[in-house]
Every structure is written in C-alpha cells, then in structure tokens.
Amino acid sequence: MEGINHFEVDSGLSHAHADASVTSAGVGTWAFDPATRSFEGSLTTHSLLGFPEGQEIVFETLLSRIRDEDARRLAEALEAAADLDVQIRVLRDGQQHWLRVRGGVVGTTDRLSGVILDIDRQKTVEEALRTREEHLRSILDTVPDAMIVIDETGVIQRFSRAAERMFGYTEQEAVGRNINLLMPEPDRTRHDDYLDRYRKTGERRIIGVGRIATGKRVDGSTFPIHLSVGEMNSAGRRYFTGFLRDLTEQQRTQANLQQLQSEIAHVSRLSAMGEMASALAHELNQPLAAISNYMKGSRRLLAASPDPNAATIKTALDKASEQAIRAGQIIRRLRDFVLRRESERRIESVGRLVEEAAALGLVGAREAGVLLRLHLDSASDLVVADRVQVQQVLVNLLRNAMEAMSESARRELTVASARVFDGMVEISVSDTGPGLPDTVLAKLFQPFFTTKEAGMGVGLSISRTIIEAHGGQMRAETNPTGGATFRFTLPAAA
Ligand code: ADP
C-alpha cells in the first residue's frame, strides 16, 4: 500500500489533485470497482493506455489492448481485490509498450486504486542486459578455455561449461565449494594461504601474469593447464576470475614433433652416410677399376716370363684384383643397407605429411615474412610412403626454399598436390626465390654440390634417392615468373 498512499490517492475517483504531481513523472492514477467493472483513469493513465482524453475506459476494451497473458493476469489481480503489482504489454499507436500497474484496496471497500507507470526504458535496459548476459554465457560456453569465478575466500561462484568438461564436475557440484577441490597437492592445502597472503600484502604472483599449473579432475587424474587470473570488485567484494586452458593436447603435439624431429635427424644421418658411401663408391670405382686393369695387364706380361716365381706372383695379382673389386662392393652394399633398412611404407595422408613437415621445416618462417600456401588435392590425399623419409624430403625442400627467398622481396611458398598419370600423386614446392640458373640445374642433384657457404650439398641427392626408392621421380625447374619449383611423385594408395 505504500506506493499508493505515497501519491495521496484516497477515493480513487477524484484524480485531479494527485495527478498533477505525478503526471510529469509519467505516472497515472486509476480506480477500479470489481462489482461494476468500471475502470477510471487520470489523464496520464488515458495516454499511457492509449485512450483519448475524456473517452471512457471500458474495461473490456482495455483488456483487448493488452497482450493476452498480461490481460489475464491483470484481470485476475483486479478481480481478486487485493494488493497488486502487474507488468503488462499494451498496444498503443500500433506499438507495444511496457507498463507497470500497482494498486491496493481502498479502505474497507472492495474498490481498488493505484498507479500506472511507463517502464519501457527499464524493460529495454533489462532486455539489453539479458541479451548481453546470454551473449556472454554463450561465448563462455563455446570457448575452449574454462572460466571459473571465485570470491576472496576461494569459494567457487561460477563454473563455465568448458570447466565442467575439463574437470568433470557440474556447475551445481562445483559452485559453493573451495577452488582447491580442483588442485592436486601441494597447491590444494596451500591455496587458502595464497589468497590470504594476497589479501594482506597485495603482492601479485599470478594475477595478470598467467602460468602453467596442474589441474585435478573429479576422477583424481591430473593434467597440465595454463592459468591466467583477473581480479574484479563488485558491490564492495573482491572476486577472481580464472581462465584455464587444457595443455594436454599441446604437450602431446609437442612431444610428437620432438619425436618426429629426432626421427628425421636420425634418418638424415643415416642417409647422409649412405649418400657419402655411394659417392665414395662412385669416386673409388675408377681408381679401383684402374687397379684391376693394371693387375690384368701385369698378369699378361708375366705369362711370358721365365721367372720361377711367376706362378706365385700371378696368384698374388689375381688376389689383389679380387680385393679391389670387393672394396667397391663393400661400399655399395653399405649404401644399400643404410637406405633399405629405414624404409617402412604405409598409407599416408599427403595433407598430414605436409602439415607435419611444415611444422618442422618452417620454424621461423613467420618471422622471416614467408607466406605459406597449400593447394592440396583432397581427392588424391593418400599415398604409399615411408612417412619419416618423405617428411625428410619435404623438410629439405621447404628449408631450401626458405633459404633461397631470404633476399627476395616477395616470399611466397606454395605446396601443391595433384593426381598425375600412372597412379602417382605429384607434390610440388614452389618459391619466389632467385630460381635455378642452368649451371646449378645441371648439378643440383649431385652429391656434395652446394652454392652455400655452410652447405653440405647432400639434401637434394638424398631426397632424389628416397623418392626413386619409392618408385617416384624428382625434378626441378625455374618458374616462368621466377623462383624454383621442385616436384616429386609418390605412388597413390589404391
Ligand atoms: P645444401 O642446401 O646443403 O646446399 P642441397 O642438396 O639441398 O644442399 O641443395 C643444393 C643446392 O641447390 C643449393 O646449394 C642451392 O644452390 C640449390 N638450391 C636448392 N634449392 C633451391 C631453391 N629452392 N632455389 C634456388 N636454389 C636452390
């Protein structure tokens, strides 16, 4: 009743006095007699309800202008002849407006009187707030980071959907409990002290900094998280908001990458040995053949000799010749052994091979301003290949391309794949470097050919050996627009 008395409405049938003081505030007054269902309203009431000044407000007409469910609530409240406070939506000038109707019984009668006020603004604000709240909640529900709000004493206030997924507690289970529930020892027992110390000293150890921590799930298992904490004050109380990211996947990826890196380094070493052995075999072949020829010549000369030792010398020369041939074979076998032992072919995805090789080979590419483009044909993604070896080829090509572009204005690296004839998939790596002059092109794949100061010159020759061992081919060309393109083929998986 306070709200009514406040406006000095007594009989409810003479509004003039009270209305003058409230019109300016957008507040109208009204009176209702349940027995006769007569509804009377002040000027402001008329205008708020959309009735012209002086026109009688017929109760049924009034109800027809109010949104169904609101009209029902209002009619019920009025007919109950008790205190009422109802929010209604009225159609006025073709638009919906929010009004609040408050009232109470007058004296000992059944009659009611009260006020009516415009709450459009309040509703708009409420609506906007609700939209914002819903928006925020939907964001918090979708981001992979979990959000947890705690109060000064560590009691959980909010627990986002991602937090539920991450820790295995529902929001209802978590809210109201101490945040240390989500921590393993020793943080679990120490966390209250951390909060205490911060309250006393204001010394920030984690707020605004972020660090790696360990979380504990409902089943007791622990996992690495990245945690950043923000602080806020609301209604005189201090709250902390933590954003948590599960690092399990990231650490696994990192471990995978490291594993890959070491595998590739290992194969690199082995292939480099094989390559050196084959180069040595090639280089030694001629002197060994020459030795063998000289031996044969000497043997022929000896045939005519009357020397009593001739037979012994002949045997010695034969043995020496055999050993020279064996030396060549040993080196060749070493090379074959090193190359063959490592090969383990499986069905592999070109997309994944390229992705992983790029992760390894393009370290520092972004800093170097290199733009990577992938044009991979998803319809011919599967090939039969030794993952580590082919990645080694790709890493080689990517590093070479990056190094070639270090002086270029444009630094674009394109990796493409496409199905080609004979059931092969071709993978190409193009750059916008200086390209390949004919002198370089001629020797590119030869072992130990390099134009770099610190170059070994074995990368491309190993790469070609690997590709040929797969039954593919590898070649290089200069692009019409400058830069180099290296192409190689691998057998497509049936
Ligand atoms: P390295 O990189 O150790 O020199 P490689 O066998 O990988 O050994 O390359 C041999 C040579 O081929 C390089 O020294 C370089 O002159 C040339 N080369 C390789 N890739 C490119 C490229 N993308 N653009 C221009 N030249 C290249």
PDB file of C-alpha atoms in Angstrom, residues 334-477:
ATOM      1  CA  LEU A 334      76.887 -50.287 -47.164  1.00  0.00           C
ATOM      2  CA  ARG A 335      74.882 -47.709 -49.067  1.00  0.00           C
ATOM      3  CA  ASP A 336      72.134 -50.152 -49.943  1.00  0.00           C
ATOM      4  CA  PHE A 337      71.985 -51.377 -46.378  1.00  0.00           C
ATOM      5  CA  VAL A 338      71.653 -47.889 -44.924  1.00  0.00           C
ATOM      6  CA  LEU A 339      68.957 -46.833 -47.368  1.00  0.00           C
ATOM      7  CA  ARG A 340      66.925 -50.017 -47.341  1.00  0.00           C
ATOM      8  CA  ARG A 341      66.842 -50.639 -43.632  1.00  0.00           C
ATOM      9  CA  GLU A 342      64.942 -47.488 -42.841  1.00  0.00           C
ATOM     10  CA  SER A 343      62.151 -47.842 -45.317  1.00  0.00           C
ATOM     11  CA  GLU A 344      58.757 -48.618 -43.823  1.00  0.00           C
ATOM     12  CA  ARG A 345      55.956 -47.871 -46.249  1.00  0.00           C
ATOM     13  CA  ARG A 346      52.402 -47.350 -45.226  1.00  0.00           C
ATOM     14  CA  ILE A 347      49.343 -45.497 -46.480  1.00  0.00           C
ATOM     15  CA  GLU A 348      49.901 -41.879 -45.528  1.00  0.00           C
ATOM     16  CA  SER A 349      47.943 -38.666 -45.977  1.00  0.00           C
ATOM     17  CA  VAL A 350      49.742 -36.068 -48.079  1.00  0.00           C
ATOM     18  CA  GLY A 351      47.949 -33.378 -46.078  1.00  0.00           C
ATOM     19  CA  ARG A 352      49.383 -34.691 -42.823  1.00  0.00           C
ATOM     20  CA  LEU A 353      52.842 -35.266 -44.252  1.00  0.00           C
ATOM     21  CA  VAL A 354      52.940 -31.678 -45.493  1.00  0.00           C
ATOM     22  CA  GLU A 355      51.469 -30.290 -42.292  1.00  0.00           C
ATOM     23  CA  GLU A 356      53.993 -32.027 -40.073  1.00  0.00           C
ATOM     24  CA  ALA A 357      56.903 -31.253 -42.362  1.00  0.00           C
ATOM     25  CA  ALA A 358      55.855 -27.595 -42.427  1.00  0.00           C
ATOM     26  CA  ALA A 359      55.749 -27.545 -38.632  1.00  0.00           C
ATOM     27  CA  LEU A 360      59.347 -28.771 -38.595  1.00  0.00           C
ATOM     28  CA  GLY A 361      60.769 -27.106 -41.666  1.00  0.00           C
ATOM     29  CA  LEU A 362      59.163 -23.707 -41.389  1.00  0.00           C
ATOM     30  CA  VAL A 363      60.345 -22.832 -37.907  1.00  0.00           C
ATOM     31  CA  GLY A 364      60.948 -19.093 -38.004  1.00  0.00           C
ATOM     32  CA  ALA A 365      59.095 -18.700 -41.314  1.00  0.00           C
ATOM     33  CA  ARG A 366      56.599 -16.245 -39.947  1.00  0.00           C
ATOM     34  CA  GLU A 367      59.348 -14.071 -38.506  1.00  0.00           C
ATOM     35  CA  ALA A 368      61.082 -14.228 -41.877  1.00  0.00           C
ATOM     36  CA  GLY A 369      57.882 -12.971 -43.504  1.00  0.00           C
ATOM     37  CA  VAL A 370      57.288 -16.140 -45.507  1.00  0.00           C
ATOM     38  CA  LEU A 371      53.734 -16.777 -46.610  1.00  0.00           C
ATOM     39  CA  LEU A 372      52.772 -20.446 -46.928  1.00  0.00           C
ATOM     40  CA  ARG A 373      50.009 -21.513 -49.322  1.00  0.00           C
ATOM     41  CA  LEU A 374      48.656 -25.009 -49.584  1.00  0.00           C
ATOM     42  CA  HIS A 375      46.843 -26.283 -52.659  1.00  0.00           C
ATOM     43  CA  LEU A 376      46.358 -29.884 -51.717  1.00  0.00           C
ATOM     44  CA  ASP A 377      44.021 -32.062 -53.718  1.00  0.00           C
ATOM     45  CA  SER A 378      41.924 -33.789 -51.076  1.00  0.00           C
ATOM     46  CA  ALA A 379      40.673 -36.324 -53.636  1.00  0.00           C
ATOM     47  CA  SER A 380      44.173 -37.745 -54.015  1.00  0.00           C
ATOM     48  CA  ASP A 381      45.367 -37.409 -50.469  1.00  0.00           C
ATOM     49  CA  LEU A 382      46.558 -40.958 -49.813  1.00  0.00           C
ATOM     50  CA  VAL A 383      49.952 -42.239 -50.918  1.00  0.00           C
ATOM     51  CA  VAL A 384      52.120 -45.216 -50.096  1.00  0.00           C
ATOM     52  CA  ALA A 385      55.209 -43.837 -48.428  1.00  0.00           C
ATOM     53  CA  ASP A 386      57.689 -44.005 -45.627  1.00  0.00           C
ATOM     54  CA  ARG A 387      56.455 -41.132 -43.507  1.00  0.00           C
ATOM     55  CA  VAL A 388      59.760 -40.124 -41.988  1.00  0.00           C
ATOM     56  CA  GLN A 389      61.679 -40.331 -45.248  1.00  0.00           C
ATOM     57  CA  VAL A 390      59.143 -38.321 -47.231  1.00  0.00           C
ATOM     58  CA  GLN A 391      58.991 -35.762 -44.466  1.00  0.00           C
ATOM     59  CA  GLN A 392      62.731 -35.510 -44.677  1.00  0.00           C
ATOM     60  CA  VAL A 393      62.383 -34.745 -48.386  1.00  0.00           C
ATOM     61  CA  LEU A 394      59.711 -32.134 -47.700  1.00  0.00           C
ATOM     62  CA  VAL A 395      61.649 -30.526 -44.852  1.00  0.00           C
ATOM     63  CA  ASN A 396      64.666 -30.317 -47.155  1.00  0.00           C
ATOM     64  CA  LEU A 397      62.688 -28.669 -49.938  1.00  0.00           C
ATOM     65  CA  LEU A 398      60.955 -26.253 -47.569  1.00  0.00           C
ATOM     66  CA  ARG A 399      64.218 -25.210 -45.901  1.00  0.00           C
ATOM     67  CA  ASN A 400      65.937 -24.793 -49.243  1.00  0.00           C
ATOM     68  CA  ALA A 401      63.047 -22.651 -50.481  1.00  0.00           C
ATOM     69  CA  MET A 402      63.090 -20.515 -47.344  1.00  0.00           C
ATOM     70  CA  GLU A 403      66.831 -20.022 -47.607  1.00  0.00           C
ATOM     71  CA  ALA A 404      66.508 -19.205 -51.309  1.00  0.00           C
ATOM     72  CA  MET A 405      63.978 -16.459 -50.550  1.00  0.00           C
ATOM     73  CA  SER A 406      65.929 -14.788 -47.769  1.00  0.00           C
ATOM     74  CA  GLU A 407      66.949 -11.960 -50.101  1.00  0.00           C
ATOM     75  CA  SER A 408      63.687 -11.753 -52.074  1.00  0.00           C
ATOM     76  CA  ALA A 409      61.119  -9.013 -51.767  1.00  0.00           C
ATOM     77  CA  ARG A 410      58.284 -11.487 -52.278  1.00  0.00           C
ATOM     78  CA  ARG A 411      58.444 -14.535 -50.034  1.00  0.00           C
ATOM     79  CA  GLU A 412      55.737 -16.956 -51.020  1.00  0.00           C
ATOM     80  CA  LEU A 413      55.945 -20.660 -50.599  1.00  0.00           C
ATOM     81  CA  THR A 414      53.352 -22.871 -52.270  1.00  0.00           C
ATOM     82  CA  VAL A 415      52.929 -26.564 -51.642  1.00  0.00           C
ATOM     83  CA  ALA A 416      50.539 -28.280 -54.027  1.00  0.00           C
ATOM     84  CA  SER A 417      49.479 -31.822 -54.726  1.00  0.00           C
ATOM     85  CA  ALA A 418      47.670 -33.364 -57.670  1.00  0.00           C
ATOM     86  CA  ARG A 419      46.984 -36.731 -59.185  1.00  0.00           C
ATOM     87  CA  VAL A 420      49.149 -37.399 -62.251  1.00  0.00           C
ATOM     88  CA  PHE A 421      49.426 -40.254 -64.753  1.00  0.00           C
ATOM     89  CA  ASP A 422      50.319 -43.863 -63.886  1.00  0.00           C
ATOM     90  CA  GLY A 423      48.645 -43.839 -60.485  1.00  0.00           C
ATOM     91  CA  MET A 424      51.045 -41.326 -58.982  1.00  0.00           C
ATOM     92  CA  VAL A 425      50.482 -38.230 -56.868  1.00  0.00           C
ATOM     93  CA  GLU A 426      52.716 -35.276 -57.573  1.00  0.00           C
ATOM     94  CA  ILE A 427      53.742 -32.917 -54.798  1.00  0.00           C
ATOM     95  CA  SER A 428      55.343 -29.619 -55.702  1.00  0.00           C
ATOM     96  CA  VAL A 429      57.114 -26.995 -53.653  1.00  0.00           C
ATOM     97  CA  SER A 430      57.435 -23.582 -55.321  1.00  0.00           C
ATOM     98  CA  ASP A 431      59.176 -20.498 -54.071  1.00  0.00           C
ATOM     99  CA  THR A 432      59.724 -16.915 -55.192  1.00  0.00           C
ATOM    100  CA  GLY A 433      63.495 -17.020 -54.763  1.00  0.00           C
ATOM    101  CA  PRO A 434      66.116 -16.400 -57.475  1.00  0.00           C
ATOM    102  CA  GLY A 435      65.319 -19.640 -59.308  1.00  0.00           C
ATOM    103  CA  LEU A 436      67.829 -22.102 -60.745  1.00  0.00           C
ATOM    104  CA  PRO A 437      70.452 -20.990 -63.297  1.00  0.00           C
ATOM    105  CA  ASP A 438      71.382 -23.689 -65.857  1.00  0.00           C
ATOM    106  CA  THR A 439      74.761 -24.255 -64.207  1.00  0.00           C
ATOM    107  CA  VAL A 440      73.044 -25.044 -60.925  1.00  0.00           C
ATOM    108  CA  LEU A 441      70.220 -27.002 -62.561  1.00  0.00           C
ATOM    109  CA  ALA A 442      72.727 -29.354 -64.166  1.00  0.00           C
ATOM    110  CA  LYS A 443      74.358 -30.338 -60.878  1.00  0.00           C
ATOM    111  CA  LEU A 444      71.524 -29.847 -58.414  1.00  0.00           C
ATOM    112  CA  PHE A 445      71.047 -33.498 -57.535  1.00  0.00           C
ATOM    113  CA  GLN A 446      74.717 -34.415 -57.435  1.00  0.00           C
ATOM    114  CA  PRO A 447      76.096 -35.316 -54.029  1.00  0.00           C
ATOM    115  CA  PHE A 448      78.153 -32.556 -52.414  1.00  0.00           C
ATOM    116  CA  PHE A 449      77.004 -29.889 -54.846  1.00  0.00           C
ATOM    117  CA  THR A 450      76.256 -26.727 -52.939  1.00  0.00           C
ATOM    118  CA  THR A 451      76.381 -22.986 -53.519  1.00  0.00           C
ATOM    119  CA  LYS A 452      76.064 -22.249 -49.816  1.00  0.00           C
ATOM    120  CA  GLU A 453      78.943 -21.437 -47.558  1.00  0.00           C
ATOM    121  CA  ALA A 454      77.815 -23.811 -44.858  1.00  0.00           C
ATOM    122  CA  GLY A 455      76.023 -26.175 -47.227  1.00  0.00           C
ATOM    123  CA  MET A 456      76.637 -29.921 -47.289  1.00  0.00           C
ATOM    124  CA  GLY A 457      75.122 -30.379 -50.700  1.00  0.00           C
ATOM    125  CA  VAL A 458      73.622 -33.743 -49.857  1.00  0.00           C
ATOM    126  CA  GLY A 459      69.992 -32.735 -49.214  1.00  0.00           C
ATOM    127  CA  LEU A 460      68.706 -32.950 -52.759  1.00  0.00           C
ATOM    128  CA  SER A 461      70.668 -36.032 -53.725  1.00  0.00           C
ATOM    129  CA  ILE A 462      69.329 -37.861 -50.673  1.00  0.00           C
ATOM    130  CA  SER A 463      65.844 -36.607 -51.483  1.00  0.00           C
ATOM    131  CA  ARG A 464      66.011 -37.928 -55.009  1.00  0.00           C
ATOM    132  CA  THR A 465      67.354 -41.286 -53.813  1.00  0.00           C
ATOM    133  CA  ILE A 466      64.477 -41.557 -51.346  1.00  0.00           C
ATOM    134  CA  ILE A 467      61.853 -40.679 -53.965  1.00  0.00           C
ATOM    135  CA  GLU A 468      63.309 -43.089 -56.506  1.00  0.00           C
ATOM    136  CA  ALA A 469      63.370 -45.835 -53.886  1.00  0.00           C
ATOM    137  CA  HIS A 470      59.616 -45.191 -53.578  1.00  0.00           C
ATOM    138  CA  GLY A 471      59.185 -45.683 -57.305  1.00  0.00           C
ATOM    139  CA  GLY A 472      58.729 -41.950 -57.891  1.00  0.00           C
ATOM    140  CA  GLN A 473      60.668 -39.256 -59.671  1.00  0.00           C
ATOM    141  CA  MET A 474      62.033 -35.916 -58.658  1.00  0.00           C
ATOM    142  CA  ARG A 475      62.896 -32.906 -60.783  1.00  0.00           C
ATOM    143  CA  ALA A 476      63.369 -29.176 -60.552  1.00  0.00           C
ATOM    144  CA  GLU A 477      62.587 -26.242 -62.796  1.00  0.00           C
TER     145      GLU A 477
END
